[in-house]
């Protein structure tokens, strides 16, 4: 959730002979594997990925920056990883804009992605 935590993970990885894995799970779902096989990798893609997870109360643990990181930090990273998996390409550019709620939550967001292979995505 923080740069300090990322640095701690990096240091542990440098000291280890093991493999570092991040918990991005959507790319391993059976339907995702079928979709990737069907779509192939020859052409750039245009992906529209809509998430409608429903509103959570402002005091929900997901919104705690120390525990859940908020829906964007804690959950949107999985959707961005899925776009990279489906397109077979790393990101070239990212932009985002959100609605601000009266509780200072930023759950309603539009994320625009461009990948190195020319694919684009809207989350």
Tab-separated table of N, CA, C and O in Angstrom:
chain	number	residue	atom	x	y	z
A	1	UNK	N	0.808	-1.197	0.000
A	1	UNK	CA	0.000	0.000	0.000
A	1	UNK	C	0.850	1.259	0.000
A	1	UNK	O	0.347	2.311	-0.303
A	2	UNK	N	2.148	1.111	0.349
A	2	UNK	CA	2.994	2.299	0.441
A	2	UNK	C	4.350	2.017	-0.193
A	2	UNK	O	4.731	0.861	-0.420
A	3	UNK	N	5.070	3.085	-0.439
A	3	UNK	CA	6.410	2.937	-0.998
A	3	UNK	C	7.341	2.226	-0.015
A	3	UNK	O	8.212	1.440	-0.415
A	4	UNK	N	7.135	2.467	1.277
A	4	UNK	CA	7.939	1.778	2.289
A	4	UNK	C	7.711	0.271	2.242
A	4	UNK	O	8.657	-0.520	2.330
A	5	UNK	N	6.455	-0.131	2.103
A	5	UNK	CA	6.155	-1.561	2.001
A	5	UNK	C	6.758	-2.156	0.734
A	5	UNK	O	7.288	-3.272	0.753
A	6	UNK	N	6.698	-1.413	-0.358
A	6	UNK	CA	7.293	-1.871	-1.609
A	6	UNK	C	8.803	-2.050	-1.456
A	6	UNK	O	9.369	-3.057	-1.898
A	7	UNK	N	9.457	-1.109	-0.804
A	7	UNK	CA	10.899	-1.226	-0.581
A	7	UNK	C	11.238	-2.421	0.302
A	7	UNK	O	12.243	-3.102	0.073
A	8	UNK	N	10.414	-2.688	1.307
A	8	UNK	CA	10.639	-3.848	2.168
A	8	UNK	C	10.521	-5.147	1.374
A	8	UNK	O	11.325	-6.074	1.544
A	9	UNK	N	9.544	-5.212	0.491
A	9	UNK	CA	9.379	-6.393	-0.366
A	9	UNK	C	10.584	-6.531	-1.292
A	9	UNK	O	11.124	-7.625	-1.477
A	10	UNK	N	11.019	-5.425	-1.865
A	10	UNK	CA	12.178	-5.442	-2.764
A	10	UNK	C	13.418	-5.954	-2.038
A	10	UNK	O	14.152	-6.800	-2.562
A	11	UNK	N	13.661	-5.460	-0.837
A	11	UNK	CA	14.831	-5.894	-0.069
A	11	UNK	C	14.740	-7.380	0.278
A	11	UNK	O	15.749	-8.104	0.191
A	12	UNK	N	13.575	-7.849	0.665
A	12	UNK	CA	13.399	-9.268	0.977
A	12	UNK	C	13.646	-10.121	-0.261
A	12	UNK	O	14.280	-11.179	-0.189
A	13	UNK	N	13.173	-9.653	-1.415
A	13	UNK	CA	13.371	-10.388	-2.671
A	13	UNK	C	14.854	-10.441	-3.041
A	13	UNK	O	15.348	-11.482	-3.480
A	14	UNK	N	15.564	-9.337	-2.862
A	14	UNK	CA	16.994	-9.304	-3.184
A	14	UNK	C	17.792	-10.267	-2.311
A	14	UNK	O	18.816	-10.802	-2.754
A	15	UNK	N	17.340	-10.491	-1.088
A	15	UNK	CA	18.040	-11.381	-0.159
A	15	UNK	C	17.627	-12.848	-0.336
A	15	UNK	O	18.226	-13.732	0.257
A	16	UNK	N	16.631	-13.093	-1.136
A	16	UNK	CA	16.051	-14.423	-1.273
A	16	UNK	C	16.471	-15.083	-2.578
A	16	UNK	O	16.796	-14.417	-3.555
A	17	UNK	N	16.439	-16.410	-2.587
A	17	UNK	CA	16.637	-17.155	-3.831
A	17	UNK	C	15.287	-17.630	-4.374
A	17	UNK	O	15.232	-18.315	-5.385
A	18	UNK	N	14.215	-17.241	-3.697
A	18	UNK	CA	12.876	-17.655	-4.096
A	18	UNK	C	12.307	-16.791	-5.208
A	18	UNK	O	12.947	-15.874	-5.713
A	19	UNK	N	11.082	-17.094	-5.571
A	19	UNK	CA	10.364	-16.359	-6.612
A	19	UNK	C	9.399	-15.389	-5.942
A	19	UNK	O	8.694	-15.769	-5.005
A	20	UNK	N	9.359	-14.167	-6.421
A	20	UNK	CA	8.423	-13.166	-5.915
A	20	UNK	C	7.157	-13.204	-6.764
A	20	UNK	O	7.223	-13.089	-7.983
A	21	UNK	N	6.011	-13.376	-6.113
A	21	UNK	CA	4.735	-13.368	-6.821
A	21	UNK	C	3.813	-12.360	-6.166
A	21	UNK	O	3.788	-12.236	-4.948
A	22	UNK	N	3.074	-11.649	-6.978
A	22	UNK	CA	2.088	-10.677	-6.521
A	22	UNK	C	0.721	-11.323	-6.690
A	22	UNK	O	0.503	-12.100	-7.611
A	23	UNK	N	-0.213	-11.005	-5.831
A	23	UNK	CA	-1.504	-11.676	-5.798
A	23	UNK	C	-2.500	-11.258	-6.866
A	23	UNK	O	-3.694	-11.233	-6.580
A	24	UNK	N	-2.050	-10.958	-8.068
A	24	UNK	CA	-3.003	-10.674	-9.142
A	24	UNK	C	-3.612	-11.992	-9.585
A	24	UNK	O	-2.937	-12.847	-10.159
A	25	UNK	N	-4.905	-12.165	-9.325
A	25	UNK	CA	-5.517	-13.466	-9.542
A	25	UNK	C	-6.395	-13.561	-10.776
A	25	UNK	O	-6.669	-14.660	-11.240
A	26	UNK	N	-6.854	-12.467	-11.325
A	26	UNK	CA	-7.803	-12.528	-12.427
A	26	UNK	C	-7.214	-13.171	-13.682
A	26	UNK	O	-7.907	-13.814	-14.439
A	27	UNK	N	-5.919	-12.999	-13.905
A	27	UNK	CA	-5.287	-13.572	-15.095
A	27	UNK	C	-5.267	-15.105	-15.053
A	27	UNK	O	-5.067	-15.751	-16.078
A	28	UNK	N	-5.464	-15.710	-13.881
A	28	UNK	CA	-5.413	-17.156	-13.745
A	28	UNK	C	-6.788	-17.821	-13.798
A	28	UNK	O	-6.884	-19.047	-13.754
A	29	UNK	N	-7.843	-17.032	-13.891
A	29	UNK	CA	-9.197	-17.588	-13.945
A	29	UNK	C	-9.388	-18.362	-15.253
A	29	UNK	O	-8.908	-17.941	-16.309
A	30	UNK	N	-10.077	-19.493	-15.202
A	30	UNK	CA	-10.276	-20.294	-16.419
A	30	UNK	C	-10.901	-19.504	-17.570
A	30	UNK	O	-10.471	-19.630	-18.723
A	31	UNK	N	-11.909	-18.672	-17.272
A	31	UNK	CA	-12.533	-17.893	-18.347
A	31	UNK	C	-11.542	-16.904	-18.956
A	31	UNK	O	-11.551	-16.676	-20.171
A	32	UNK	N	-10.686	-16.310	-18.145
A	32	UNK	CA	-9.686	-15.369	-18.655
A	32	UNK	C	-8.736	-16.083	-19.599
A	32	UNK	O	-8.394	-15.554	-20.664
A	33	UNK	N	-8.301	-17.268	-19.233
A	33	UNK	CA	-7.406	-18.036	-20.115
A	33	UNK	C	-8.083	-18.354	-21.439
A	33	UNK	O	-7.475	-18.261	-22.505
A	34	UNK	N	-9.382	-18.709	-21.391
A	34	UNK	CA	-10.135	-18.982	-22.614
A	34	UNK	C	-10.262	-17.722	-23.471
A	34	UNK	O	-10.114	-17.768	-24.691
A	35	UNK	N	-10.530	-16.586	-22.816
A	35	UNK	CA	-10.667	-15.325	-23.552
A	35	UNK	C	-9.350	-14.953	-24.232
A	35	UNK	O	-9.342	-14.547	-25.400
A	36	UNK	N	-8.238	-15.102	-23.539
A	36	UNK	CA	-6.936	-14.775	-24.123
A	36	UNK	C	-6.648	-15.670	-25.313
A	36	UNK	O	-6.176	-15.209	-26.346
A	37	UNK	N	-6.937	-16.960	-25.190
A	37	UNK	CA	-6.719	-17.892	-26.299
A	37	UNK	C	-7.597	-17.514	-27.497
A	37	UNK	O	-7.147	-17.558	-28.651
A	38	UNK	N	-8.829	-17.111	-27.235
A	38	UNK	CA	-9.742	-16.725	-28.312
A	38	UNK	C	-9.296	-15.429	-28.985
A	38	UNK	O	-9.317	-15.310	-30.203
A	39	UNK	N	-8.886	-14.443	-28.186
A	39	UNK	CA	-8.508	-13.130	-28.729
A	39	UNK	C	-7.184	-13.160	-29.470
A	39	UNK	O	-6.972	-12.388	-30.401
A	40	UNK	N	-6.284	-14.028	-29.077
A	40	UNK	CA	-4.973	-14.083	-29.706
A	40	UNK	C	-4.134	-12.884	-29.317
A	40	UNK	O	-4.435	-12.169	-28.367
A	41	UNK	N	-3.052	-12.666	-30.055
A	41	UNK	CA	-2.138	-11.585	-29.712
A	41	UNK	C	-1.657	-10.830	-30.940
A	41	UNK	O	-0.719	-10.058	-30.853
A	42	UNK	N	-2.294	-11.032	-32.087
A	42	UNK	CA	-1.806	-10.406	-33.312
A	42	UNK	C	-2.109	-8.912	-33.433
A	42	UNK	O	-1.299	-8.143	-33.894
A	43	UNK	N	-3.285	-8.503	-33.025
A	43	UNK	CA	-3.721	-7.127	-33.228
A	43	UNK	C	-3.795	-6.363	-31.910
A	43	UNK	O	-4.100	-6.947	-30.872
A	44	UNK	N	-3.592	-5.065	-31.957
A	44	UNK	CA	-3.877	-4.268	-30.758
A	44	UNK	C	-5.364	-4.383	-30.414
A	44	UNK	O	-6.203	-4.572	-31.284
A	45	UNK	N	-5.681	-4.263	-29.145
A	45	UNK	CA	-7.051	-4.413	-28.670
A	45	UNK	C	-7.591	-3.098	-28.114
A	45	UNK	O	-6.822	-2.257	-27.672
A	46	UNK	N	-8.894	-2.982	-28.120
A	46	UNK	CA	-9.590	-1.912	-27.429
A	46	UNK	C	-10.481	-2.581	-26.388
A	46	UNK	O	-11.406	-3.320	-26.743
A	47	UNK	N	-10.175	-2.347	-25.124
A	47	UNK	CA	-10.871	-3.028	-24.036
A	47	UNK	C	-11.671	-2.018	-23.226
A	47	UNK	O	-11.141	-0.989	-22.817
A	48	UNK	N	-12.951	-2.313	-23.021
A	48	UNK	CA	-13.790	-1.543	-22.119
A	48	UNK	C	-14.130	-2.448	-20.950
A	48	UNK	O	-14.807	-3.459	-21.113
A	49	UNK	N	-13.646	-2.111	-19.776
A	49	UNK	CA	-13.778	-2.959	-18.596
A	49	UNK	C	-14.585	-2.185	-17.563
A	49	UNK	O	-14.099	-1.251	-16.959
A	50	UNK	N	-15.845	-2.575	-17.383
A	50	UNK	CA	-16.724	-1.873	-16.443
A	50	UNK	C	-16.839	-2.656	-15.149
A	50	UNK	O	-17.137	-3.852	-15.176
A	51	UNK	N	-16.614	-1.987	-14.064
A	51	UNK	CA	-16.736	-2.593	-12.747
A	51	UNK	C	-17.851	-1.859	-12.004
A	51	UNK	O	-17.833	-0.635	-11.914
A	52	UNK	N	-18.795	-2.596	-11.500
A	52	UNK	CA	-19.875	-2.012	-10.710
A	52	UNK	C	-19.967	-2.816	-9.420
A	52	UNK	O	-20.779	-3.720	-9.293
A	53	UNK	N	-19.082	-2.497	-8.490
A	53	UNK	CA	-18.959	-3.288	-7.263
A	53	UNK	C	-19.926	-2.852	-6.170
A	53	UNK	O	-19.997	-3.494	-5.131
A	54	UNK	N	-20.626	-1.783	-6.361
A	54	UNK	CA	-21.538	-1.308	-5.330
A	54	UNK	C	-20.830	-0.438	-4.311
A	54	UNK	O	-19.626	-0.532	-4.108
A	55	UNK	N	-21.586	0.423	-3.690
A	55	UNK	CA	-21.020	1.381	-2.739
A	55	UNK	C	-20.790	0.728	-1.383
A	55	UNK	O	-21.576	-0.087	-0.913
A	56	UNK	N	-19.672	1.081	-0.764
A	56	UNK	CA	-19.364	0.639	0.597
A	56	UNK	C	-19.444	1.835	1.529
A	56	UNK	O	-19.134	2.956	1.119
A	57	UNK	N	-19.810	1.629	2.792
A	57	UNK	CA	-19.838	2.746	3.740
A	57	UNK	C	-18.445	3.358	3.879
A	57	UNK	O	-17.427	2.684	3.723
A	58	UNK	N	-18.395	4.637	4.193
A	58	UNK	CA	-17.121	5.357	4.303
A	58	UNK	C	-16.212	4.756	5.369
A	58	UNK	O	-14.986	4.839	5.255
A	59	UNK	N	-16.783	4.103	6.391
A	59	UNK	CA	-15.956	3.537	7.453
A	59	UNK	C	-15.576	2.070	7.206
A	59	UNK	O	-15.011	1.408	8.076
A	60	UNK	N	-15.840	1.558	6.011
A	60	UNK	CA	-15.491	0.172	5.675
A	60	UNK	C	-13.967	0.019	5.622
A	60	UNK	O	-13.256	0.939	5.215
A	61	UNK	N	-13.446	-1.147	6.007
A	61	UNK	CA	-11.998	-1.374	6.061
A	61	UNK	C	-11.317	-1.162	4.712
A	61	UNK	O	-10.138	-0.800	4.658
A	62	UNK	N	-12.029	-1.390	3.614
A	62	UNK	CA	-11.437	-1.196	2.285
A	62	UNK	C	-10.932	0.234	2.105
A	62	UNK	O	-9.920	0.473	1.454
A	63	UNK	N	-11.621	1.194	2.729
A	63	UNK	CA	-11.251	2.605	2.582
A	63	UNK	C	-10.111	3.027	3.508
A	63	UNK	O	-9.586	4.124	3.364
A	64	UNK	N	-9.716	2.168	4.421
A	64	UNK	CA	-8.620	2.491	5.331
A	64	UNK	C	-7.309	2.463	4.549
A	64	UNK	O	-6.925	1.416	4.021
A	65	UNK	N	-6.601	3.597	4.443
A	65	UNK	CA	-5.380	3.633	3.634
A	65	UNK	C	-4.279	2.694	4.126
A	65	UNK	O	-3.426	2.284	3.352
A	66	UNK	N	-4.309	2.326	5.392
A	66	UNK	CA	-3.281	1.435	5.934
A	66	UNK	C	-3.615	-0.047	5.721
A	66	UNK	O	-2.725	-0.887	5.719
A	67	UNK	N	-4.892	-0.358	5.544
A	67	UNK	CA	-5.309	-1.755	5.465
A	67	UNK	C	-5.786	-2.119	4.057
A	67	UNK	O	-5.297	-3.064	3.454
A	68	UNK	N	-6.756	-1.377	3.552
A	68	UNK	CA	-7.342	-1.707	2.257
A	68	UNK	C	-6.838	-0.850	1.116
A	68	UNK	O	-6.879	-1.245	-0.035
A	69	UNK	N	-6.391	0.354	1.419
A	69	UNK	CA	-5.856	1.236	0.390
A	69	UNK	C	-6.894	1.947	-0.451
A	69	UNK	O	-6.544	2.734	-1.324
A	70	UNK	N	-8.157	1.664	-0.223
A	70	UNK	CA	-9.204	2.232	-1.063
A	70	UNK	C	-9.438	1.339	-2.266
A	70	UNK	O	-8.618	0.487	-2.612
A	71	UNK	N	-10.546	1.516	-2.893
A	71	UNK	CA	-10.898	0.638	-4.009
A	71	UNK	C	-9.953	0.782	-5.196
A	71	UNK	O	-9.705	-0.191	-5.899
A	72	UNK	N	-9.436	1.964	-5.424
A	72	UNK	CA	-8.572	2.149	-6.588
A	72	UNK	C	-7.226	1.472	-6.349
A	72	UNK	O	-6.771	0.662	-7.159
A	73	UNK	N	-6.577	1.768	-5.252
A	73	UNK	CA	-5.267	1.166	-4.955
A	73	UNK	C	-5.406	-0.330	-4.675
A	73	UNK	O	-4.627	-1.141	-5.171
A	74	UNK	N	-6.406	-0.708	-3.903
A	74	UNK	CA	-6.543	-2.085	-3.471
A	74	UNK	C	-7.190	-3.018	-4.475
A	74	UNK	O	-7.002	-4.227	-4.398
A	75	UNK	N	-7.961	-2.491	-5.412
A	75	UNK	CA	-8.685	-3.354	-6.348
A	75	UNK	C	-8.407	-3.062	-7.810
A	75	UNK	O	-8.281	-3.983	-8.610
A	76	UNK	N	-8.302	-1.805	-8.204
A	76	UNK	CA	-8.123	-1.476	-9.625
A	76	UNK	C	-6.821	-2.032	-10.182
A	76	UNK	O	-6.725	-2.309	-11.377
A	77	UNK	N	-5.825	-2.221	-9.315
A	77	UNK	CA	-4.555	-2.794	-9.774
A	77	UNK	C	-4.783	-4.154	-10.429
A	77	UNK	O	-4.105	-4.514	-11.400
A	78	UNK	N	-5.769	-4.921	-9.941
A	78	UNK	CA	-6.071	-6.219	-10.533
A	78	UNK	C	-6.620	-6.066	-11.947
A	78	UNK	O	-6.311	-6.867	-12.840
A	79	UNK	N	-7.423	-5.048	-12.168
A	79	UNK	CA	-8.006	-4.829	-13.496
A	79	UNK	C	-6.930	-4.366	-14.480
A	79	UNK	O	-6.930	-4.755	-15.648
A	80	UNK	N	-6.022	-3.526	-14.003
A	80	UNK	CA	-4.921	-3.058	-14.848
A	80	UNK	C	-4.026	-4.240	-15.220
A	80	UNK	O	-3.614	-4.382	-16.377
A	81	UNK	N	-3.738	-5.106	-14.258
A	81	UNK	CA	-2.942	-6.296	-14.561
A	81	UNK	C	-3.640	-7.168	-15.594
A	81	UNK	O	-2.997	-7.706	-16.505
A	82	UNK	N	-4.958	-7.310	-15.493
A	82	UNK	CA	-5.690	-8.125	-16.463
A	82	UNK	C	-5.580	-7.547	-17.865
A	82	UNK	O	-5.405	-8.281	-18.838
A	83	UNK	N	-5.655	-6.232	-17.987
A	83	UNK	CA	-5.485	-5.595	-19.303
A	83	UNK	C	-4.108	-5.934	-19.873
A	83	UNK	O	-3.973	-6.283	-21.050
A	84	UNK	N	-3.077	-5.838	-19.038
A	84	UNK	CA	-1.730	-6.168	-19.512
A	84	UNK	C	-1.641	-7.637	-19.933
A	84	UNK	O	-1.003	-7.964	-20.930
A	85	UNK	N	-2.285	-8.521	-19.193
A	85	UNK	CA	-2.275	-9.935	-19.535
A	85	UNK	C	-2.981	-10.174	-20.864
A	85	UNK	O	-2.451	-10.867	-21.743
A	86	UNK	N	-4.182	-9.625	-21.028
A	86	UNK	CA	-4.949	-9.867	-22.249
A	86	UNK	C	-4.261	-9.287	-23.486
A	86	UNK	O	-4.293	-9.895	-24.556
A	87	UNK	N	-3.641	-8.128	-23.337
A	87	UNK	CA	-2.979	-7.501	-24.490
A	87	UNK	C	-1.572	-8.033	-24.702
A	87	UNK	O	-0.988	-7.822	-25.764
A	88	UNK	N	-1.022	-8.692	-23.700
A	88	UNK	CA	0.344	-9.190	-23.808
A	88	UNK	C	1.368	-8.080	-23.856
A	88	UNK	O	2.438	-8.224	-24.438
A	89	UNK	N	1.050	-6.948	-23.237
A	89	UNK	CA	1.921	-5.786	-23.343
A	89	UNK	C	1.934	-4.991	-22.043
A	89	UNK	O	0.938	-4.944	-21.323
A	90	UNK	N	3.063	-4.369	-21.783
A	90	UNK	CA	3.178	-3.470	-20.639
A	90	UNK	C	2.530	-2.132	-20.960
A	90	UNK	O	2.270	-1.811	-22.123
A	91	UNK	N	2.305	-1.321	-19.929
A	91	UNK	CA	1.666	-0.022	-20.116
A	91	UNK	C	2.644	1.007	-20.670
A	91	UNK	O	3.816	1.025	-20.310
A	92	UNK	N	2.109	1.851	-21.515
A	92	UNK	CA	2.863	2.993	-22.044
A	92	UNK	C	2.418	4.270	-21.349
A	92	UNK	O	3.226	5.130	-21.030
A	93	UNK	N	1.100	4.403	-21.122
A	93	UNK	CA	0.591	5.596	-20.441
A	93	UNK	C	-0.671	5.258	-19.654
A	93	UNK	O	-1.398	4.332	-19.988
A	94	UNK	N	-0.882	6.041	-18.596
A	94	UNK	CA	-2.038	5.879	-17.714
A	94	UNK	C	-2.567	7.264	-17.377
A	94	UNK	O	-1.796	8.166	-17.065
A	95	UNK	N	-3.869	7.438	-17.428
A	95	UNK	CA	-4.488	8.663	-16.917
A	95	UNK	C	-5.784	8.270	-16.217
A	95	UNK	O	-6.382	7.245	-16.528
A	96	UNK	N	-6.176	9.081	-15.254
A	96	UNK	CA	-7.388	8.768	-14.499
A	96	UNK	C	-8.032	10.050	-14.004
A	96	UNK	O	-7.363	11.056	-13.778
A	97	UNK	N	-9.340	9.979	-13.849
A	97	UNK	CA	-10.103	11.089	-13.286
A	97	UNK	C	-11.222	10.480	-12.445
A	97	UNK	O	-11.766	9.441	-12.791
A	98	UNK	N	-11.528	11.116	-11.317
A	98	UNK	CA	-12.537	10.544	-10.430
A	98	UNK	C	-13.536	11.591	-9.978
A	98	UNK	O	-13.268	12.784	-10.020
A	99	UNK	N	-14.683	11.083	-9.526
A	99	UNK	CA	-15.668	11.912	-8.846
A	99	UNK	C	-15.295	11.951	-7.377
A	99	UNK	O	-14.893	10.938	-6.809
A	100	UNK	N	-15.432	13.082	-6.756
A	100	UNK	CA	-15.185	13.176	-5.320
A	100	UNK	C	-16.530	13.142	-4.610
A	100	UNK	O	-17.446	13.869	-4.965
A	101	UNK	N	-16.623	12.277	-3.614
A	101	UNK	CA	-17.868	12.176	-2.864
A	101	UNK	C	-17.812	13.089	-1.646
A	101	UNK	O	-16.757	13.617	-1.288
A	102	UNK	N	-18.942	13.230	-0.983
A	102	UNK	CA	-18.991	14.053	0.225
A	102	UNK	C	-18.156	13.441	1.353
A	102	UNK	O	-17.750	14.147	2.268
A	103	UNK	N	-17.870	12.136	1.269
A	103	UNK	CA	-17.041	11.476	2.292
A	103	UNK	C	-15.564	11.455	1.895
A	103	UNK	O	-14.765	10.752	2.495
A	104	UNK	N	-15.191	12.197	0.830
A	104	UNK	CA	-13.824	12.213	0.303
A	104	UNK	C	-13.370	10.829	-0.147
A	104	UNK	O	-12.215	10.460	0.012
A	105	UNK	N	-14.273	10.063	-0.730
A	105	UNK	CA	-13.940	8.784	-1.332
A	105	UNK	C	-13.785	8.990	-2.832
A	105	UNK	O	-14.452	9.837	-3.409
A	106	UNK	N	-12.925	8.214	-3.430
A	106	UNK	CA	-12.673	8.348	-4.858
A	106	UNK	C	-12.941	7.021	-5.560
A	106	UNK	O	-12.138	6.543	-6.354
A	107	UNK	N	-14.092	6.422	-5.272
A	107	UNK	CA	-14.437	5.115	-5.819
A	107	UNK	C	-14.899	5.167	-7.268
A	107	UNK	O	-14.820	4.171	-7.967
A	108	UNK	N	-15.440	6.284	-7.699
A	108	UNK	CA	-15.944	6.420	-9.065
A	108	UNK	C	-14.860	7.046	-9.913
A	108	UNK	O	-14.585	8.234	-9.814
A	109	UNK	N	-14.248	6.221	-10.749
A	109	UNK	CA	-13.079	6.657	-11.502
A	109	UNK	C	-13.124	6.095	-12.921
A	109	UNK	O	-13.699	5.029	-13.150
A	110	UNK	N	-12.555	6.827	-13.829
A	110	UNK	CA	-12.317	6.346	-15.187
A	110	UNK	C	-10.812	6.319	-15.371
A	110	UNK	O	-10.136	7.330	-15.184
A	111	UNK	N	-10.287	5.142	-15.707
A	111	UNK	CA	-8.853	4.966	-15.927
A	111	UNK	C	-8.647	4.660	-17.399
A	111	UNK	O	-9.264	3.725	-17.930
A	112	UNK	N	-7.805	5.429	-18.053
A	112	UNK	CA	-7.474	5.195	-19.457
A	112	UNK	C	-6.048	4.671	-19.552
A	112	UNK	O	-5.130	5.244	-18.955
A	113	UNK	N	-5.887	3.596	-20.296
A	113	UNK	CA	-4.586	2.948	-20.439
A	113	UNK	C	-4.209	2.850	-21.908
A	113	UNK	O	-5.066	2.639	-22.761
A	114	UNK	N	-2.920	2.970	-22.176
A	114	UNK	CA	-2.366	2.682	-23.499
A	114	UNK	C	-1.187	1.741	-23.259
A	114	UNK	O	-0.374	1.963	-22.366
A	115	UNK	N	-1.114	0.680	-24.051
A	115	UNK	CA	-0.033	-0.279	-23.889
A	115	UNK	C	1.047	-0.048	-24.956
A	115	UNK	O	0.823	0.652	-25.938
A	116	UNK	N	2.179	-0.670	-24.726
A	116	UNK	CA	3.308	-0.529	-25.646
A	116	UNK	C	2.991	-1.075	-27.041
A	116	UNK	O	3.549	-0.620	-28.026
A	117	UNK	N	2.055	-2.036	-27.153
A	117	UNK	CA	1.730	-2.605	-28.468
A	117	UNK	C	0.587	-1.868	-29.156
A	117	UNK	O	0.074	-2.321	-30.164
A	118	UNK	N	0.175	-0.719	-28.593
A	118	UNK	CA	-0.866	0.077	-29.226
A	118	UNK	C	-2.276	-0.224	-28.751
A	118	UNK	O	-3.227	0.414	-29.199
A	119	UNK	N	-2.446	-1.173	-27.870
A	119	UNK	CA	-3.773	-1.458	-27.331
A	119	UNK	C	-4.200	-0.306	-26.393
A	119	UNK	O	-3.356	0.390	-25.838
A	120	UNK	N	-5.506	-0.162	-26.254
A	120	UNK	CA	-6.053	0.856	-25.347
A	120	UNK	C	-7.122	0.198	-24.480
A	120	UNK	O	-7.716	-0.803	-24.856
A	121	UNK	N	-7.316	0.778	-23.305
A	121	UNK	CA	-8.341	0.236	-22.410
A	121	UNK	C	-8.924	1.368	-21.580
A	121	UNK	O	-8.256	2.330	-21.231
A	122	UNK	N	-10.191	1.194	-21.265
A	122	UNK	CA	-10.910	2.090	-20.362
A	122	UNK	C	-11.463	1.236	-19.245
A	122	UNK	O	-12.160	0.251	-19.495
A	123	UNK	N	-11.106	1.606	-18.006
A	123	UNK	CA	-11.613	0.874	-16.844
A	123	UNK	C	-12.509	1.831	-16.055
A	123	UNK	O	-12.116	2.933	-15.761
